[in-house]
Amino acid sequence: MKPKTKMIHAGIVGDEQTGAVSTPIYQVSTYKQESVGNFKGYEYSRTGNPTRHALEELIKDLEEGEAGFAFGSGMAAINSIMMMFNTGDHVVFTDDVYGGTYRLVSKVLNRLGLESTFVDTSNLENIENAIQDNTRAIYVETPTNPLLKVTDIDGASKIAKANDVLLIVDNTFNTPYWQTPITHGADIVLHSATKYIGGHSDVVAGLAVVNSKKLAEELHFIQNSAGAVLGPQDSWLLIRGIKTLGLRMEATESNTKQIAEFLDGHPAVTKIYYPGLKSHPGHELSKRQAGGFGGMISFDVGSEERADQVLSKVRYFTLAESLGAVESLISAPARMTHASIPKDRRDELGITDGLLRISVGIEDAEDLIEDLKQALEG
Ligand SMILES: *Cc1c(COP(=O)(O)O)cnc(C)c1O
């Protein structure tokens, strides 16, 4: 099956019983048992729900794993995965992981005794050096936010296997349409499905896929025990979103390339971060492990004043957090998503006051470029 066909035909399609082409929303909490313990696969909707199950089968197929799991948010997915570890276990993380992941690990899970080290995983040596006797996993986000650093998934997987630890990959930015980390040796893949997978800024959700029966049993045990499950309505919205994921990712890709070319030569732009540009340090690696470069561009306009000017003048780019939807969004990471990082550290990383991040939507590229042009020139 080719990728766009897969988005429509993978998983469980429609409803066997009625012939309905679209998966029904099973708005139900409990299921009739013929006699004690004799039921048709479902007993209680925290444990399993047919609509959620259809979504879980779909994401499992798309990520080429063994089992899929749907959670109430990306953070709920990440937290549930972390619940597989014990007090005193250690995990190596990408240093510029999503801010919420950093907060969960450094302000919540640390209280339960989970140890962590944050390193720049785009350099594999840093991962090797961070491995300890009690390390249980390597957790990689690639590409990262907002500087779009790329980590070699095959390389990280080799280190994980050599040290008998798990490799966990946050695949939110590239989606399974462009990147399937399990085929590059990852053990667990997760998503904030709030972003590209949902794709319409109308649902908060998380997904995870594991590559073995053992991990499937462990994560299902946590999902059922801790209960951070996705409801049937939201599961249905994700199934619907995935049907157009291929079309949306292709449209985004084309728009993003054109916008990056425009910004790259613009005199008001002092620096640009986009893996699709040859000048980006992760360009070649990105070409090897992903089918596309994604819809995120970060660029520096030199100062907070200039950034504010652009933010006040854009018409099609909505000033908002989040990413990956049909509409284009713009944000100022230093004052929004990354405000909790001290300024010295931000400047060191390149997250300056003049940095802007755009999530390119599927509007017409001409309009988006024209919009940025007038905003930069004003
Ligand atoms: C948004 C995001 C998350 C968190 O997901 P929520 O759905 O907001 O809980 C995790 N990782 C990445 C890369 C994200 O962009």
Coordinates of C-alpha atoms and ligand atoms in Angstrom, one line a residue:
M1 CA 0.0 0.0 0.0
K2 CA 1.3 3.4 -0.9
P3 CA 1.3 6.1 1.8
K4 CA -1.9 8.1 0.9
T5 CA -3.9 4.8 0.4
K6 CA -2.7 3.6 3.8
M7 CA -4.1 6.7 5.5
I8 CA -7.6 5.6 4.2
H9 CA -7.4 1.8 4.2
A10 CA -5.1 0.9 7.2
G11 CA -6.5 -0.1 10.6
I12 CA -10.2 -1.1 10.9
V13 CA -12.2 0.5 8.2
G14 CA -15.9 1.4 8.8
D15 CA -18.3 -1.0 10.5
E16 CA -18.6 -4.7 9.6
Q17 CA -22.0 -5.1 11.1
T18 CA -23.9 -2.3 9.3
G19 CA -21.6 -1.6 6.4
A20 CA -21.1 2.0 7.6
V21 CA -18.1 3.4 5.7
S22 CA -17.2 5.7 8.6
T23 CA -16.3 4.2 12.0
P24 CA -19.2 4.6 14.3
I25 CA -18.8 6.6 17.5
Y26 CA -19.4 4.1 20.3
Q27 CA -20.5 6.6 23.0
V28 CA -20.6 3.9 25.7
S29 CA -19.0 3.2 29.0
T30 CA -19.9 -0.5 29.7
Y31 CA -21.0 -3.6 27.8
K32 CA -23.5 -6.4 28.4
Q33 CA -22.0 -9.8 29.4
E34 CA -23.9 -12.9 28.4
S35 CA -22.7 -14.6 31.6
V36 CA -19.9 -13.6 34.0
G37 CA -16.7 -12.9 32.0
N38 CA -18.5 -13.9 28.8
F39 CA -18.4 -10.7 26.6
K40 CA -17.7 -9.7 23.0
G41 CA -14.2 -8.2 23.5
Y42 CA -15.3 -5.1 25.4
E43 CA -16.2 -4.9 29.1
Y44 CA -15.6 -1.3 30.2
S45 CA -14.5 1.6 28.0
R46 CA -11.4 2.6 30.0
T47 CA -10.1 -0.9 29.2
G48 CA -11.2 -0.7 25.6
N49 CA -13.7 1.1 23.4
P50 CA -14.5 0.1 19.7
T51 CA -14.0 3.6 18.3
R52 CA -10.7 4.1 20.3
H53 CA -9.7 0.6 19.2
A54 CA -10.2 1.5 15.5
L55 CA -7.9 4.5 16.0
E56 CA -5.3 2.5 17.9
E57 CA -5.2 -0.1 15.1
L58 CA -4.9 2.6 12.6
I59 CA -1.9 4.3 14.2
K60 CA -0.3 0.9 14.9
D61 CA -0.4 0.2 11.1
L62 CA 0.8 3.7 10.2
E63 CA 3.8 3.5 12.5
E64 CA 4.4 -0.2 11.6
G65 CA 4.4 -1.3 15.2
E66 CA 2.8 -4.1 17.3
A67 CA 0.1 -2.2 19.2
G68 CA -1.3 1.4 19.4
F69 CA -2.7 3.3 22.3
A70 CA -4.8 6.5 22.4
F71 CA -4.5 9.0 25.3
G72 CA -6.3 12.2 26.4
S73 CA -3.3 14.4 25.3
G74 CA 0.3 14.1 24.1
M75 CA 1.4 14.7 27.7
A76 CA -0.9 11.9 28.9
A77 CA 0.8 9.6 26.4
I78 CA 4.3 10.7 27.5
N79 CA 3.4 10.3 31.2
S80 CA 1.9 6.9 30.7
I81 CA 5.1 5.7 28.9
M82 CA 7.2 7.1 31.7
M83 CA 5.0 5.1 34.2
M84 CA 6.6 2.0 32.8
F85 CA 9.8 2.9 34.7
N86 CA 10.6 2.6 38.4
T87 CA 12.0 4.8 41.1
G88 CA 15.7 5.1 40.5
D89 CA 15.6 4.5 36.8
H90 CA 17.3 7.0 34.5
V91 CA 16.3 8.3 31.1
V92 CA 18.4 10.3 28.6
F93 CA 16.4 13.1 26.9
T94 CA 16.9 15.4 23.9
D95 CA 17.9 18.8 25.5
D96 CA 15.3 20.9 23.6
V97 CA 12.4 18.5 24.0
Y98 CA 8.9 20.0 24.0
G99 CA 8.6 22.3 27.1
G100 CA 5.8 20.3 28.6
T101 CA 7.9 17.2 28.5
Y102 CA 10.7 19.0 30.2
R103 CA 8.3 20.2 32.9
L104 CA 6.8 16.7 33.5
V105 CA 10.2 15.1 33.8
S106 CA 11.9 17.9 35.9
K107 CA 9.1 19.0 38.1
V108 CA 6.8 15.9 38.5
L109 CA 8.5 12.6 37.7
N110 CA 11.6 13.7 39.5
R111 CA 9.5 13.7 42.7
L112 CA 8.8 10.0 42.1
G113 CA 12.5 9.3 41.7
L114 CA 12.8 9.2 37.9
E115 CA 16.4 10.4 37.1
S116 CA 17.1 12.2 33.9
T117 CA 19.9 13.8 31.8
F118 CA 19.2 16.3 29.0
V119 CA 21.8 16.3 26.1
D120 CA 22.0 17.5 22.5
T121 CA 21.0 14.2 20.9
S122 CA 21.8 15.5 17.4
N123 CA 25.4 14.5 18.4
L124 CA 25.2 10.7 19.1
E125 CA 28.4 10.9 21.3
N126 CA 26.4 13.0 23.8
I127 CA 23.9 10.1 24.1
E128 CA 26.7 7.5 24.7
N129 CA 28.3 9.7 27.3
A130 CA 25.0 10.2 29.2
I131 CA 24.3 6.4 29.6
Q132 CA 24.5 5.2 33.2
D133 CA 24.2 1.9 34.9
N134 CA 20.6 2.7 35.8
T135 CA 19.6 4.1 32.3
R136 CA 16.4 2.4 31.0
A137 CA 15.7 4.5 28.0
I138 CA 16.8 7.1 25.4
Y139 CA 14.0 9.6 24.6
V140 CA 14.5 11.6 21.4
E141 CA 12.4 14.3 19.7
T142 CA 13.3 14.8 16.1
P143 CA 13.2 17.4 14.6
T144 CA 13.0 19.6 17.7
N145 CA 11.2 22.8 18.5
P146 CA 11.9 25.6 17.7
L147 CA 15.4 25.0 16.2
L148 CA 14.6 21.9 14.2
K149 CA 17.6 19.9 15.3
V150 CA 17.6 16.4 13.8
T151 CA 18.7 13.2 15.6
D152 CA 19.9 10.1 13.8
I153 CA 17.2 7.5 14.8
D154 CA 19.2 4.5 13.4
G155 CA 22.3 5.7 15.3
A156 CA 20.4 6.3 18.5
S157 CA 18.8 2.8 18.1
K158 CA 22.3 1.2 17.8
I159 CA 23.3 2.8 21.1
A160 CA 20.0 1.8 22.8
K161 CA 20.5 -1.9 21.7
A162 CA 24.1 -2.0 22.7
N163 CA 23.2 -0.8 26.2
D164 CA 19.9 -2.8 26.4
V165 CA 17.7 0.3 26.9
L166 CA 14.6 1.4 25.1
L167 CA 14.5 4.0 22.3
I168 CA 11.5 6.3 22.5
V169 CA 10.8 8.8 19.7
D170 CA 8.4 11.8 19.8
N171 CA 7.3 11.8 16.1
T172 CA 4.9 14.7 16.4
F173 CA 6.6 17.0 13.9
N174 CA 7.1 14.6 11.0
T175 CA 4.1 12.3 11.5
P176 CA 4.1 8.7 10.2
Y177 CA 3.4 10.1 6.7
W178 CA 7.0 11.2 6.5
Q179 CA 8.9 9.3 9.3
T180 CA 8.3 5.9 10.9
P181 CA 10.9 5.6 13.7
I182 CA 10.1 1.9 14.4
T183 CA 11.4 1.0 11.0
H184 CA 14.7 2.8 12.1
G185 CA 14.9 0.8 15.3
A186 CA 12.8 2.7 17.8
D187 CA 10.9 0.7 20.5
I188 CA 8.1 3.2 21.2
V189 CA 6.8 6.1 19.1
L190 CA 4.5 8.8 20.5
H191 CA 2.6 11.8 19.2
S192 CA 0.9 14.8 20.3
A193 CA -2.0 14.0 18.0
T194 CA -3.3 17.5 18.8
K195 CA -1.0 18.7 16.0
Y196 CA -0.7 17.3 12.5
I197 CA -2.6 14.0 13.1
G198 CA -5.8 15.8 14.3
G199 CA -4.8 18.7 12.0
H200 CA -7.8 21.1 12.5
S201 CA -7.1 22.7 15.9
D202 CA -10.1 21.1 17.3
V203 CA -8.9 18.2 19.5
V204 CA -6.3 17.5 22.2
A205 CA -5.0 13.9 22.1
G206 CA -2.0 11.7 22.3
L207 CA -1.0 8.4 20.6
A208 CA 1.7 5.8 21.3
V209 CA 2.8 2.8 19.3
V210 CA 5.1 0.0 20.6
N211 CA 7.1 -2.6 18.7
S212 CA 6.7 -5.7 20.8
K213 CA 4.0 -7.8 22.5
K214 CA 5.8 -7.4 25.9
L215 CA 5.8 -3.6 25.6
A216 CA 2.2 -3.7 24.4
E217 CA 1.2 -5.7 27.5
E218 CA 3.1 -3.3 29.8
L219 CA 1.6 -0.1 28.2
H220 CA -1.9 -1.5 28.1
F221 CA -1.6 -2.3 31.8
I222 CA -0.6 1.4 32.5
Q223 CA -3.3 2.8 30.1
N224 CA -6.0 0.8 31.9
S225 CA -4.6 1.3 35.4
A226 CA -3.9 5.0 35.2
G227 CA -6.8 5.7 32.9
A228 CA -5.7 8.7 30.8
V229 CA -7.7 7.4 27.8
L230 CA -9.1 9.2 24.8
G231 CA -12.9 9.5 24.5
P232 CA -14.8 8.0 21.5
Q233 CA -15.7 11.4 20.0
D234 CA -12.1 12.6 20.0
S235 CA -10.9 9.2 18.7
W236 CA -13.3 9.6 15.8
L237 CA -12.0 13.1 15.0
L238 CA -8.5 11.7 14.8
I239 CA -9.6 8.9 12.5
R240 CA -11.2 11.5 10.3
G241 CA -8.1 13.8 10.5
I242 CA -5.8 10.9 9.4
K243 CA -7.8 10.3 6.2
T244 CA -6.4 13.6 4.9
L245 CA -3.0 13.5 6.6
G246 CA -1.2 12.6 3.4
L247 CA -2.9 15.4 1.4
R248 CA -2.2 17.9 4.2
M249 CA 1.4 16.9 4.7
E250 CA 2.1 17.2 0.9
A251 CA 0.4 20.6 0.8
T252 CA 2.2 21.8 3.9
E253 CA 5.5 20.5 2.5
S254 CA 5.2 22.4 -0.8
N255 CA 4.1 25.6 0.9
T256 CA 6.9 25.4 3.5
K257 CA 9.6 24.9 0.8
Q258 CA 8.4 28.0 -1.0
I259 CA 8.2 30.1 2.1
A260 CA 11.7 28.9 3.3
E261 CA 13.2 30.0 -0.1
F262 CA 11.5 33.4 0.2
L263 CA 12.7 33.9 3.8
D264 CA 16.2 32.6 3.2
G265 CA 17.1 35.4 0.9
H266 CA 15.2 38.2 2.7
P267 CA 17.4 41.1 4.1
A268 CA 15.3 41.4 7.2
V269 CA 15.9 37.8 8.2
T270 CA 19.2 37.2 10.0
K271 CA 19.0 33.5 10.5
I272 CA 16.6 30.7 9.3
Y273 CA 16.1 27.2 10.6
Y274 CA 14.4 24.6 8.3
P275 CA 15.8 21.1 7.6
G276 CA 14.8 21.4 4.0
L277 CA 17.6 24.0 3.3
K278 CA 21.0 22.6 2.3
S279 CA 22.6 25.0 4.8
H280 CA 20.7 23.3 7.7
P281 CA 23.1 20.9 9.6
G282 CA 20.4 18.2 9.7
H283 CA 19.6 18.4 6.0
E284 CA 21.3 15.2 4.7
L285 CA 20.3 13.1 7.8
S286 CA 16.7 14.4 7.4
K287 CA 16.7 13.3 3.8
R288 CA 17.9 9.8 4.8
Q289 CA 15.3 9.1 7.6
A290 CA 12.3 11.1 6.6
G291 CA 10.3 11.5 3.4
G292 CA 9.7 15.2 3.9
F293 CA 11.1 18.1 6.0
G294 CA 7.8 19.1 7.7
G295 CA 5.9 22.3 8.0
M296 CA 7.9 24.2 10.7
I297 CA 10.3 27.1 10.0
S298 CA 12.0 29.3 12.6
F299 CA 13.6 32.6 11.6
D300 CA 15.3 35.4 13.4
V301 CA 14.4 39.0 12.6
G302 CA 17.1 40.5 14.9
S303 CA 15.1 42.0 17.8
E304 CA 12.0 41.9 19.9
E305 CA 10.8 45.1 18.2
R306 CA 11.1 43.7 14.7
A307 CA 9.4 40.5 15.9
D308 CA 6.5 42.4 17.3
Q309 CA 6.2 44.4 14.1
V310 CA 5.9 41.2 12.1
L311 CA 3.4 39.7 14.6
S312 CA 1.2 42.8 14.4
K313 CA 1.2 42.9 10.7
V314 CA 0.5 39.3 9.5
R315 CA -3.0 38.6 8.5
Y316 CA -3.0 34.9 7.6
F317 CA -0.6 33.7 10.3
T318 CA -2.5 33.6 13.6
L319 CA -0.5 34.4 16.7
A320 CA -1.0 31.2 18.8
E321 CA 0.8 28.3 20.4
S322 CA 0.4 24.8 18.9
L323 CA 1.2 23.8 15.3
G324 CA 0.3 21.3 12.6
A325 CA -3.1 22.5 11.6
V326 CA -4.7 23.6 8.3
E327 CA -4.3 27.2 9.3
S328 CA -0.9 28.9 9.5
L329 CA 0.3 29.9 12.9
I330 CA 3.1 32.1 14.2
S331 CA 4.7 32.4 17.6
A332 CA 7.6 34.1 19.4
P333 CA 9.2 31.1 21.3
A334 CA 11.3 33.3 23.7
R335 CA 8.1 34.9 25.1
M336 CA 5.7 32.0 24.6
T337 CA 6.6 28.3 24.5
H338 CA 10.1 28.7 25.8
A339 CA 9.6 31.6 28.3
S340 CA 10.5 29.3 31.3
I341 CA 14.1 28.9 30.0
P342 CA 16.4 31.6 31.5
K343 CA 17.4 34.3 28.9
D344 CA 21.1 33.5 29.0
R345 CA 20.4 29.9 28.2
R346 CA 17.9 30.9 25.5
D347 CA 20.4 33.1 23.8
E348 CA 23.0 30.4 24.0
L349 CA 20.6 27.9 22.3
G350 CA 19.6 30.5 19.6
I351 CA 16.1 31.1 21.0
T352 CA 16.6 34.9 20.8
D353 CA 14.0 37.6 21.4
G354 CA 13.9 38.1 17.6
L355 CA 13.1 34.5 16.8
L356 CA 9.8 33.7 15.2
R357 CA 8.4 30.3 14.6
I358 CA 5.8 29.5 11.9
S359 CA 3.7 26.4 11.4
V360 CA 2.8 26.5 7.8
G361 CA -0.8 25.6 6.9
I362 CA -2.4 24.6 3.6
E363 CA -3.5 28.0 2.4
D364 CA -2.2 29.2 -1.0
A365 CA 1.6 29.7 -0.8
E366 CA 1.3 33.0 -2.8
D367 CA -0.9 34.5 -0.1
L368 CA 1.3 33.3 2.7
I369 CA 4.4 34.7 1.1
E370 CA 2.7 38.0 0.3
D371 CA 1.6 38.2 3.9
L372 CA 5.1 37.6 5.3
K373 CA 6.6 40.0 2.7
Q374 CA 4.4 43.0 3.8
A375 CA 4.9 42.2 7.5
L376 CA 8.7 42.1 7.1
E377 CA 8.9 45.3 5.0
G378 CA 6.6 47.5 7.1
Ligands
LIG1 C1 2.4 19.7 21.8 C2 3.5 18.7 21.9 C3 3.5 17.7 23.0 C4 2.4 17.7 24.0 O1 1.2 17.3 23.5 P1 -0.3 17.8 24.0 O2 -1.2 17.2 23.1 O3 -0.3 19.3 24.0 O4 -0.4 17.3 25.5 C5 4.5 16.8 23.0 N1 5.5 16.8 22.1 C6 5.5 17.7 21.1 C7 6.6 17.7 20.1 C8 4.5 18.7 21.0 O5 4.6 19.6 20.0

